[in-house]
Amino acid sequence: MNYSIIYVVVLLLICSYVALPVNAMNICTLKGSSVGYLDMTYDLPVEDFLVNVRLRVLNNMWSPDQPIAMEYFIRVKGSNKPLEEFLVILEVNIKISDFTGSAGTYLLAKVSDYRSYEGVINIFVPSQAINLVLKADVADILPILIVVTKNSSYQFRLTPYRLIINTQEIKEIIIGNCSASFNLSSPLELCICITHPVTHNLSENNVRITSFIKYLGNEEFEGILTILANDVIISSKSVTVERFLKTEVSIPLQSLIPFSENGKVKLKAVITTIGMDKITDAALTITLRVNIRKPIVTFGNVPSLAFEGDQLILTIQVYNPNSLPLHVIKAMLIDGGMSVLYKDIPKIIMPNTNVECKVKLRFNRSGIYKFRFILSYSIGEYKDVLNITLPIIKVTKVLSIKLINKLSSNEKQLSIEVIAFRPINDVLIVAERGNKTYQLLYVGSFLIPSSKIVNLSIQSLKPGNYSLYALSLTEDVKSNIINISIQPTLSSKTKNKTNTTKVGKTTEISITLIKSIKVKDAEIYPGSNVSVEIILTTDKDIESDNIRLYKLVNGFSPPWVLQPLTNIRKVGKGIYELTFKAPSSEGSYTYKIQIVKEGKVLDSKEFSIQVEVKNAATTPLLPPEIFYPLIVTSALGSLILFRRYSKKR
């Protein structure tokens, strides 16, 4: 005997003839077949009558490009006593993945006698579930039957139907909503639906809105069908309905843009009487792509390389490719330091129109320049922000000098390469010390971009620190600075013909790399971390191994002792931060920082710190968690002794 067949037959009998209670949630699904009927029959008590209802889903395999078709059969069982008219309405909820929501209310019948009432309703996908339905495997239909009599209404929660979702090869989904009137004098159902593509939001030139009106009154219905977008009328016309009426309204998509809120529009169909008494309405929310395209921003005359002191006229062009005006909320050109350089742009850019703005920029210093253009705009209710980064502009000095000989010279002269990146007249090399400037060499003019190597005599310079740079006598052009230090040293001994020794002086020339040293900590305690900021005269990166810290220790030979660093990091161009442990004893200590390369000391600079012991007067002898309980205990003890002493007296 085939027990599986018996099992299926028994299951169908249970699902067909037993009415489930209101809270029942059993799901009755045909198994073993991808196509078949889902058939349920109920006997439901309503006042003095028994209403027999049969619902049947025509296919348990559902493709969302079609509505869910459900047949219904209704008749009244009981005596032949007169019937008072009542409405049978089906409320449908749908569950897809984590979404559970209304799929509308449907008018099944206006019952006035004992005959049978039958028909088919189409259940649409709610607009809120449009994205979920493409990913889910099943959908559950949750029906609630409502019987509306003259004096009351009755609700019956019925068995859910599980459908298998088939999304293969579908290109669009029908979304919609239906709403039934609960008024016995106006038994009417109104549906609104549209066809929505599955791959993107609406983007066609026109939106076709379809409305269905079902009327079960005794006479034909005359009223007004109104279509609204976010409560603004976009279509309104009078209709005459005998039993069923289908209408279509085609609306240009661009006309919906002014009503969209972040790309979404709520469409609503409302049916009213000629006297404007509303009977019912049905609404759905659709997401529009609305062919809103971002404005096209282009920049003209953006060089990759510029020179210090140059002026640049930057052209900004903004094109509106849409068929509606673009309203500029804010437009700014900002640099890397977030300084607003320009914000003057027309407030309205008409459709298919290009506006051009010119911004004058001047590069007062060398470095890397990063610009961003920010455009905040709106088209109707749609708002967006464009944030565009321009190509990086590298700004260098038009005149540059480079030291090419060794850092020490017995001939008391330096070999310097002077580089001009464009024609420059009357170039001079000078040395600056304090508020005095010394003219060292007239280089001449550069008729074309080129370089010259010159020998610079420093015999006229006294020992000290100098800043070397080149400048033009006729133009506002100045080169980079090379910091040098000139110190006299005894470095040679020679014997003359009389066999006597002559001691001569030579000049040692070195480049100053360390501009300044700053101790960041206001108070330094024994063993605490000390942070020191070093500012260099160059922007070039220096490896951390080439920065060394020494402490002056008397009694050692040599007296400078290498110290370990806790941390070293670069905090900006030519700026480094060093961290080390302070000595364990109070006192004044002297340190020096050396910049080395390939074993040679390029520069060094000293600094001092003062290590102090924390003020003991500010530190409590006992922590608060011990001190305060001790005070309370002492007070209680004193009180007890006082009472005992008082009793003895």
XYZ file of C-alpha atoms in Angstrom:
649
model
C 0.000 0.000 0.000
C 1.273 3.469 -0.916
C 1.113 5.336 2.406
C 2.406 8.593 0.888
C -0.736 8.897 -1.266
C -2.936 8.326 1.773
C -0.977 10.989 3.675
C -1.501 13.573 0.914
C -5.237 12.758 0.649
C -5.727 13.122 4.414
C -3.792 16.401 4.397
C -5.941 17.806 1.589
C -9.128 16.769 3.395
C -8.033 18.525 6.555
C -7.066 21.680 4.668
C -10.296 21.632 2.618
C -13.004 21.108 5.235
C -11.766 22.347 8.583
C -11.963 26.085 9.344
C -8.970 27.100 11.422
C -9.303 29.432 14.438
C -8.338 33.083 14.195
C -4.782 32.630 15.547
C -3.956 29.516 13.503
C -0.786 29.852 11.400
C -0.450 26.383 9.839
C 0.853 26.458 6.280
C -0.743 24.098 3.811
C 1.443 23.577 0.744
C 1.140 21.085 -2.074
C 4.389 19.113 -2.117
C 5.886 17.109 -4.901
C 4.647 19.429 -7.657
C 5.905 22.802 -8.853
C 2.546 23.587 -10.446
C -0.787 22.897 -8.745
C -3.751 24.268 -6.859
C -3.698 25.428 -3.243
C -7.318 24.875 -2.259
C -8.912 25.649 1.149
C -12.590 25.554 2.217
C -14.104 27.040 5.387
C -17.559 27.164 7.060
C -17.669 30.396 9.043
C -20.484 31.393 11.443
C -21.841 34.905 10.929
C -24.790 35.829 13.148
C -27.604 33.350 12.250
C -25.940 32.075 9.064
C -23.099 29.873 8.009
C -20.906 31.360 5.267
C -19.124 28.788 3.131
C -15.883 30.192 1.663
C -13.498 28.444 -0.680
C -10.170 30.030 -1.685
C -7.872 28.568 -4.292
C -4.474 29.830 -5.494
C -4.252 28.739 -9.096
C -0.497 28.084 -9.118
C 1.902 27.518 -6.253
C 4.772 28.532 -8.521
C 4.711 32.341 -8.667
C 6.598 34.577 -11.089
C 6.609 38.214 -9.817
C 6.139 39.617 -13.315
C 2.522 38.483 -12.904
C 0.070 39.084 -10.049
C -0.944 36.192 -7.784
C -4.284 34.867 -9.061
C -6.731 33.579 -6.410
C -10.203 32.135 -7.101
C -12.991 32.467 -4.557
C -16.381 30.754 -4.122
C -18.928 32.046 -1.577
C -22.431 30.923 -0.641
C -24.610 31.059 2.442
C -25.814 27.898 4.174
C -28.847 27.838 6.373
C -32.618 28.279 6.363
C -34.508 30.150 3.728
C -35.261 33.087 6.002
C -34.578 36.511 4.481
C -30.936 37.651 4.299
C -29.711 41.105 5.137
C -26.997 42.260 2.723
C -23.390 41.934 3.839
C -19.954 42.363 2.250
C -17.249 39.714 2.068
C -13.776 41.283 1.956
C -10.404 39.559 1.899
C -7.473 41.313 3.574
C -4.155 39.970 2.318
C -0.772 40.241 3.991
C 2.381 38.904 2.395
C 5.569 37.660 4.072
C 8.796 37.693 2.063
C 12.021 37.094 4.007
C 11.942 39.502 6.972
C 9.222 41.691 5.450
C 5.592 41.271 6.439
C 3.176 43.858 5.101
C -0.179 44.536 3.555
C -0.888 43.452 -0.016
C -4.283 45.172 0.012
C -7.949 44.506 0.731
C -10.185 42.927 -1.935
C -13.952 43.059 -2.344
C -15.135 39.485 -3.010
C -18.909 39.767 -2.928
C -21.968 41.671 -1.816
C -24.166 38.842 -0.560
C -27.931 39.384 -0.707
C -29.339 35.855 -1.283
C -28.461 32.161 -1.134
C -26.916 31.852 -4.551
C -23.183 31.251 -5.137
C -20.733 34.137 -5.711
C -17.453 33.482 -7.430
C -14.605 35.311 -9.138
C -10.842 35.882 -9.300
C -8.711 38.516 -7.598
C -5.170 39.565 -8.526
C -2.779 40.131 -5.643
C 0.128 42.504 -6.349
C 3.591 42.762 -4.816
C 3.816 45.632 -2.310
C 6.295 48.308 -3.365
C 8.200 47.872 -0.077
C 9.101 44.275 -1.016
C 10.343 44.912 -4.554
C 13.982 44.230 -3.717
C 13.309 41.293 -1.399
C 11.191 39.366 -3.865
C 14.156 39.061 -6.231
C 16.282 37.331 -3.581
C 13.745 35.177 -1.747
C 12.787 31.569 -2.532
C 9.290 31.542 -1.032
C 6.462 33.922 -0.202
C 3.650 33.337 2.298
C 0.146 34.687 1.651
C -1.585 35.469 4.975
C -5.346 35.915 4.339
C -7.907 37.408 6.718
C -11.580 37.137 5.748
C -13.787 40.050 6.835
C -17.580 39.949 6.794
C -19.223 43.376 7.095
C -22.904 43.401 8.079
C -25.207 46.305 8.715
C -24.405 46.431 12.416
C -21.037 44.735 12.821
C -18.012 43.125 11.199
C -16.334 39.728 11.719
C -12.731 38.721 11.064
C -11.366 35.242 10.441
C -7.624 34.600 10.130
C -7.250 31.821 7.572
C -4.571 29.318 6.697
C -1.516 30.830 4.948
C -0.487 29.769 1.453
C 3.165 29.206 0.668
C 4.296 29.998 -2.869
C 7.572 29.166 -4.566
C 9.098 32.289 -6.172
C 10.448 31.898 -9.688
C 12.546 34.910 -10.774
C 14.283 33.309 -13.741
C 14.411 35.491 -16.848
C 12.001 38.107 -15.491
C 12.746 41.686 -16.477
C 10.017 43.531 -14.632
C 7.753 43.243 -11.609
C 4.157 44.344 -11.276
C 3.771 46.252 -8.016
C 0.486 47.597 -6.756
C -2.056 47.991 -4.005
C -5.812 47.456 -3.704
C -8.292 48.939 -1.252
C -11.911 47.905 -0.680
C -14.688 50.091 0.670
C -16.327 48.781 3.859
C -19.485 50.762 3.122
C -22.548 48.668 2.226
C -24.002 51.511 0.199
C -20.830 51.878 -1.906
C -19.392 48.374 -2.390
C -16.300 49.337 -4.378
C -12.709 48.124 -4.814
C -9.918 50.334 -6.202
C -6.491 49.091 -7.333
C -3.430 50.978 -8.574
C -0.393 49.283 -10.111
C 2.648 49.937 -12.291
C 5.250 47.813 -14.018
C 8.686 48.240 -12.447
C 12.010 47.060 -13.957
C 14.030 44.623 -11.846
C 17.544 45.887 -12.622
C 17.177 49.549 -11.696
C 14.722 52.237 -10.710
C 12.222 53.757 -13.092
C 13.991 55.496 -15.943
C 11.640 55.380 -18.943
C 10.341 58.565 -20.480
C 6.795 57.875 -19.241
C 5.272 56.113 -16.247
C 2.140 54.107 -17.045
C -0.202 53.962 -14.058
C -3.036 51.429 -14.294
C -6.170 51.619 -12.127
C -8.879 48.978 -11.682
C -12.310 49.787 -10.262
C -14.722 47.026 -9.229
C -18.245 48.045 -8.241
C -20.938 45.685 -6.863
C -23.796 48.126 -6.339
C -27.261 47.764 -7.782
C -26.885 50.727 -10.117
C -23.923 52.085 -12.062
C -21.484 54.248 -10.186
C -20.525 57.738 -11.278
C -17.564 59.359 -9.622
C -14.124 60.925 -10.037
C -10.866 59.000 -10.235
C -7.895 61.109 -9.101
C -4.225 60.165 -9.326
C -1.892 62.019 -6.967
C 1.894 62.202 -6.565
C 2.802 63.130 -2.980
C -0.728 64.524 -2.565
C -0.449 66.715 -5.681
C -3.035 66.002 -8.398
C -1.450 64.801 -11.626
C -4.609 63.309 -13.193
C -8.314 63.596 -12.500
C -11.275 62.461 -14.583
C -14.901 61.412 -14.197
C -15.695 57.689 -14.516
C -18.840 55.607 -14.887
C -18.600 52.046 -13.568
C -21.203 49.361 -14.097
C -19.223 46.358 -12.794
C -15.574 46.733 -13.745
C -13.442 49.507 -15.241
C -9.774 49.640 -16.201
C -8.042 52.991 -16.837
C -4.490 53.933 -17.726
C -2.659 57.213 -17.216
C 0.713 57.892 -18.843
C 2.770 60.551 -17.062
C 6.118 61.949 -18.261
C 8.725 60.844 -15.774
C 10.338 64.267 -15.689
C 7.089 65.752 -14.404
C 7.389 63.556 -11.295
C 10.813 64.968 -10.383
C 9.460 68.016 -8.534
C 7.434 65.682 -6.277
C 10.246 63.250 -5.481
C 11.819 63.150 -2.039
C 15.267 61.571 -2.225
C 14.193 59.882 -5.427
C 10.916 58.455 -4.036
C 7.346 59.338 -5.026
C 4.135 58.186 -3.354
C 1.438 57.513 -5.952
C -2.175 57.372 -4.823
C -5.456 56.650 -6.576
C -8.586 58.110 -4.937
C -12.190 57.403 -5.944
C -14.809 59.926 -4.865
C -18.423 60.689 -5.621
C -19.414 63.672 -7.724
C -19.961 65.483 -4.449
C -16.313 64.744 -3.573
C -17.158 62.306 -0.783
C -14.217 59.901 -0.695
C -15.131 56.250 -0.893
C -11.673 54.644 -0.764
C -8.085 55.139 -1.903
C -5.120 52.941 -2.780
C -1.475 54.061 -2.594
C 1.983 52.763 -3.374
C 5.476 54.265 -3.150
C 7.804 53.979 -6.111
C 11.503 54.735 -6.397
C 12.428 56.874 -9.351
C 15.734 57.086 -11.096
C 14.044 59.831 -13.021
C 16.951 60.166 -15.426
C 18.546 62.616 -12.999
C 22.149 62.816 -14.067
C 24.942 64.407 -12.149
C 26.184 67.733 -13.480
C 29.356 67.486 -15.544
C 32.213 69.545 -14.103
C 35.383 70.156 -16.117
C 38.470 72.177 -15.298
C 40.654 74.034 -17.750
C 44.283 75.149 -17.449
C 45.340 72.853 -14.593
C 49.126 72.399 -14.915
C 50.960 69.594 -13.198
C 53.927 71.912 -12.528
C 53.957 75.605 -11.634
C 56.485 78.036 -10.185
C 56.470 80.079 -7.042
C 54.994 83.514 -7.723
C 53.069 82.381 -10.785
C 49.456 83.408 -11.309
C 46.989 80.913 -12.751
C 43.496 81.484 -14.079
C 41.581 78.271 -13.440
C 38.464 77.713 -15.558
C 35.543 75.794 -14.017
C 32.729 74.662 -16.307
C 29.481 73.158 -14.962
C 27.054 71.544 -17.400
C 23.475 70.586 -16.494
C 22.504 67.546 -18.635
C 18.980 67.307 -17.222
C 15.733 68.617 -18.634
C 14.975 70.573 -15.452
C 16.819 73.563 -13.946
C 19.648 72.821 -11.536
C 19.650 74.963 -8.399
C 23.074 75.575 -6.881
C 22.924 75.424 -3.087
C 26.653 75.852 -2.498
C 29.754 75.843 -4.690
C 33.271 76.183 -3.324
C 36.842 75.742 -4.461
C 38.986 74.921 -1.437
C 42.651 74.129 -0.964
C 44.272 71.482 1.212
C 44.042 73.765 4.224
C 40.231 74.021 3.769
C 40.481 77.704 2.818
C 37.630 78.838 0.594
C 39.167 80.310 -2.554
C 36.051 80.802 -4.673
C 32.297 80.513 -4.279
C 30.766 82.754 -6.935
C 28.666 80.688 -9.335
C 25.195 81.251 -10.866
C 22.429 80.052 -8.568
C 20.396 78.464 -11.382
C 21.779 76.481 -14.312
C 19.135 75.957 -16.974
C 18.587 72.569 -18.697
C 21.290 71.504 -21.161
C 23.235 74.652 -20.327
C 26.897 75.185 -19.533
C 28.201 77.899 -17.187
C 31.832 78.936 -16.941
C 33.623 80.517 -14.001
C 37.196 81.774 -13.771
C 39.270 81.673 -10.590
C 42.567 83.541 -10.236
C 45.142 81.637 -8.188
C 48.581 82.805 -7.071
C 51.202 80.407 -5.743
C 53.117 82.314 -3.079
C 55.164 79.366 -1.893
C 56.525 76.122 -3.225
C 55.006 72.768 -2.329
C 52.202 70.409 -3.308
C 48.820 72.064 -3.904
C 45.626 70.012 -3.622
C 42.317 71.600 -4.612
C 38.753 70.306 -4.247
C 35.595 71.605 -5.875
C 32.384 71.061 -3.907
C 29.012 71.540 -5.579
C 25.804 71.090 -3.588
C 22.732 71.220 -5.809
C 19.070 70.288 -6.143
C 16.816 69.321 -9.047
C 13.243 69.521 -7.853
C 13.237 67.742 -4.498
C 16.280 65.669 -5.439
C 19.459 66.816 -3.677
C 23.057 65.719 -4.043
C 26.634 66.866 -3.476
C 29.559 66.581 -5.875
C 33.029 66.450 -4.328
C 35.720 66.540 -7.016
C 39.467 66.438 -6.406
C 41.537 68.300 -8.971
C 44.863 66.982 -10.261
C 47.752 67.777 -7.914
C 49.781 70.864 -8.800
C 53.433 70.805 -7.802
C 54.826 74.289 -7.250
C 58.595 74.738 -7.213
C 60.871 77.728 -7.048
C 61.728 79.152 -10.438
C 65.287 79.681 -9.202
C 67.213 77.016 -7.281
C 70.743 76.652 -5.897
C 72.543 73.460 -4.926
C 75.886 72.993 -3.146
C 77.974 70.528 -5.167
C 81.436 70.580 -3.525
C 82.518 69.124 -0.178
C 81.416 70.568 3.136
C 84.925 71.859 3.903
C 87.270 73.766 1.621
C 90.828 74.978 2.046
C 90.451 77.300 -0.949
C 87.745 79.256 0.865
C 85.259 78.919 -1.969
C 82.116 76.976 -2.691
C 80.956 75.388 -5.934
C 77.272 76.097 -6.406
C 74.913 75.079 -9.189
C 72.340 77.735 -10.062
C 69.264 76.391 -11.887
C 66.702 78.597 -13.660
C 63.476 76.924 -14.817
C 62.524 79.875 -17.040
C 64.301 82.955 -18.417
C 65.446 85.207 -15.536
C 67.520 88.381 -15.709
C 70.270 89.657 -13.391
C 70.728 86.795 -10.904
C 72.815 87.495 -7.802
C 73.996 85.193 -4.976
C 73.865 86.744 -1.519
C 74.572 85.685 2.067
C 72.420 86.835 4.939
C 73.357 86.974 8.619
C 71.031 88.661 11.064
C 69.866 91.881 9.475
C 72.907 92.191 7.180
C 73.074 91.012 3.571
C 76.343 90.395 1.699
C 76.534 90.354 -2.085
C 78.845 87.499 -3.033
C 78.572 86.928 -6.778
C 76.763 88.273 -9.820
C 75.737 85.215 -11.882
C 74.151 87.025 -14.817
C 71.010 86.327 -16.826
C 69.379 83.101 -18.017
C 67.937 83.585 -21.496
C 66.525 80.055 -21.560
C 65.830 77.481 -18.815
C 69.293 76.204 -17.929
C 71.862 75.877 -15.126
C 75.257 77.342 -14.312
C 78.010 76.130 -11.962
C 79.817 79.002 -10.239
C 82.658 79.191 -7.698
C 81.726 81.366 -4.776
C 84.440 83.005 -2.656
C 83.721 83.313 1.062
C 86.936 85.093 2.105
C 84.970 88.206 2.960
C 82.693 86.326 5.380
C 83.565 86.218 9.065
C 82.948 83.047 11.114
C 79.269 82.544 11.857
C 75.987 81.194 10.510
C 74.780 82.402 7.111
C 71.843 81.857 4.780
C 72.814 81.573 1.118
C 70.292 82.172 -1.658
C 69.993 83.565 -5.170
C 67.699 86.352 -6.286
C 66.908 88.456 -9.333
C 67.645 92.164 -9.241
C 64.856 92.960 -11.712
C 62.178 90.387 -10.822
C 60.476 89.250 -7.629
C 62.232 85.878 -7.664
C 64.110 84.218 -4.828
C 65.684 80.752 -4.643
C 65.764 78.197 -1.889
C 68.033 78.807 1.119
C 71.174 76.878 2.063
C 72.235 77.413 5.679
C 75.981 77.264 6.203
C 78.188 77.645 9.238
C 81.714 79.062 8.903
C 84.148 78.359 11.742
C 87.913 79.062 11.834
C 90.003 76.029 12.864
C 93.748 75.264 13.199
C 94.191 72.543 10.631
C 97.660 72.764 8.980
C 101.361 73.088 9.874
C 104.072 73.815 7.260
C 107.883 74.243 7.474
C 109.647 77.029 5.555
C 113.246 77.193 4.320
C 114.519 78.256 7.747
C 112.987 75.044 9.119
C 110.483 76.956 11.238
C 106.916 75.787 11.628
C 104.063 77.996 10.423
C 100.556 77.457 11.635
C 97.813 78.494 9.209
C 94.074 78.898 9.602
C 91.546 77.254 7.270
C 87.813 77.710 7.178
C 85.387 74.830 7.872
C 82.074 75.153 6.086
C 79.038 73.102 7.159
C 75.337 73.072 6.301
C 72.850 73.820 9.079
C 70.093 71.185 9.107
C 68.567 71.615 12.584
C 66.602 74.844 12.671
C 65.269 74.577 16.220
C 64.643 72.169 19.113
C 61.686 72.545 21.461
C 60.958 70.568 24.639
C 57.176 70.077 24.648
C 56.749 69.065 28.306
C 56.181 71.936 30.767
C 57.123 69.763 33.772
C 59.506 66.816 33.726
C 59.638 64.301 36.573
C 62.167 61.517 37.223
C 61.591 58.616 34.838
C 58.808 60.356 32.899
C 58.605 60.519 29.105
C 60.113 63.610 27.512
C 58.877 64.770 24.089
C 61.151 66.933 21.945
C 60.158 68.555 18.647
C 62.852 69.062 16.003
C 62.338 71.453 13.083
C 64.723 70.968 10.169
C 65.654 73.331 7.374
C 64.843 70.703 4.743
C 61.623 68.967 3.748
C 63.438 65.810 2.680
C 62.712 62.715 4.739
C 65.419 61.621 7.166
C 65.557 58.014 8.310
C 64.981 57.535 12.018
C 68.318 55.719 12.375
C 70.056 58.917 11.253
C 68.672 60.961 14.171
C 70.580 60.304 17.382
C 70.299 61.557 20.960
C 73.300 62.063 23.274
C 73.471 63.095 26.955
C 76.365 65.038 28.490
C 77.841 62.939 31.341
C 80.754 64.484 33.206
C 83.572 62.092 33.943
C 83.097 60.080 30.748
C 85.475 60.245 27.818
C 84.053 61.261 25.455
C 81.489 63.015 27.637
C 78.575 62.515 25.195
C 76.786 59.192 25.821
C 74.320 57.774 23.261
C 70.787 57.524 24.667
C 67.957 55.156 23.653
C 64.832 56.675 22.109
C 61.377 55.466 23.158
C 59.792 56.681 19.935
C 60.492 58.839 16.896
C 57.926 59.941 14.357
C 57.458 62.477 11.596
C 54.668 64.950 12.364
C 54.999 67.272 9.364
C 57.265 68.494 6.618
C 60.724 68.723 8.161
C 59.253 68.241 11.675
C 60.037 65.223 13.876
C 59.090 64.296 17.435
C 61.454 62.313 19.688
C 60.485 60.655 22.969
C 62.938 59.440 25.624
C 62.990 58.643 29.332
C 64.042 61.380 31.749
C 66.849 60.628 34.244
C 65.797 59.072 37.561
C 67.219 61.937 39.629
C 66.282 65.604 39.707
C 68.596 68.210 38.264
C 69.556 69.984 35.044
C 70.726 67.836 32.122
C 72.223 68.710 28.755
C 71.475 66.730 25.594
C 72.322 67.098 21.936
C 70.715 65.800 18.763
C 72.845 64.736 15.812
C 71.848 64.267 12.175
C 74.190 61.734 10.596
C 74.528 60.170 7.169
C 76.874 57.355 6.200
C 78.755 57.778 9.462
C 79.291 61.549 9.017
C 77.732 64.142 11.295
C 75.768 66.605 9.149
C 74.600 68.815 12.010
C 74.096 68.816 15.779
C 72.363 71.057 18.302
C 72.197 71.081 22.100
C 69.284 71.560 24.480
C 68.669 71.223 28.232
C 65.930 69.865 30.474
C 65.136 70.396 34.140
C 64.002 67.324 36.089
C 62.011 68.113 39.225
C 60.467 65.998 41.982
C 56.715 66.406 42.419
C 55.691 68.736 45.254
C 55.039 66.480 48.245
C 52.642 69.024 49.772
C 50.190 68.445 46.975
C 50.217 64.667 47.424
C 48.011 63.321 50.279
C 49.631 60.968 52.785
C 46.702 58.599 52.501
C 44.524 57.921 49.493
C 40.909 59.181 49.738
C 39.472 55.656 49.973
C 41.406 55.163 53.276
C 41.443 58.732 54.582
C 37.678 59.418 54.619
C 36.613 56.105 56.282
C 39.294 56.734 58.951
C 37.781 60.152 59.704
C 34.267 58.662 59.976
C 35.469 55.832 62.248
C 37.251 58.303 64.524
C 34.126 60.458 64.763
C 31.937 57.465 65.682
C 34.438 56.326 68.293
C 34.494 59.768 69.883
C 30.690 59.812 70.001
C 30.518 56.412 71.772
C 33.078 57.466 74.388
C 31.211 60.740 74.953
C 27.897 58.906 75.621
C 29.506 56.436 78.052
C 31.204 59.242 79.928
C 27.913 61.141 80.131
C 26.072 58.108 81.662
C 28.699 57.649 84.403
C 28.230 61.250 85.448
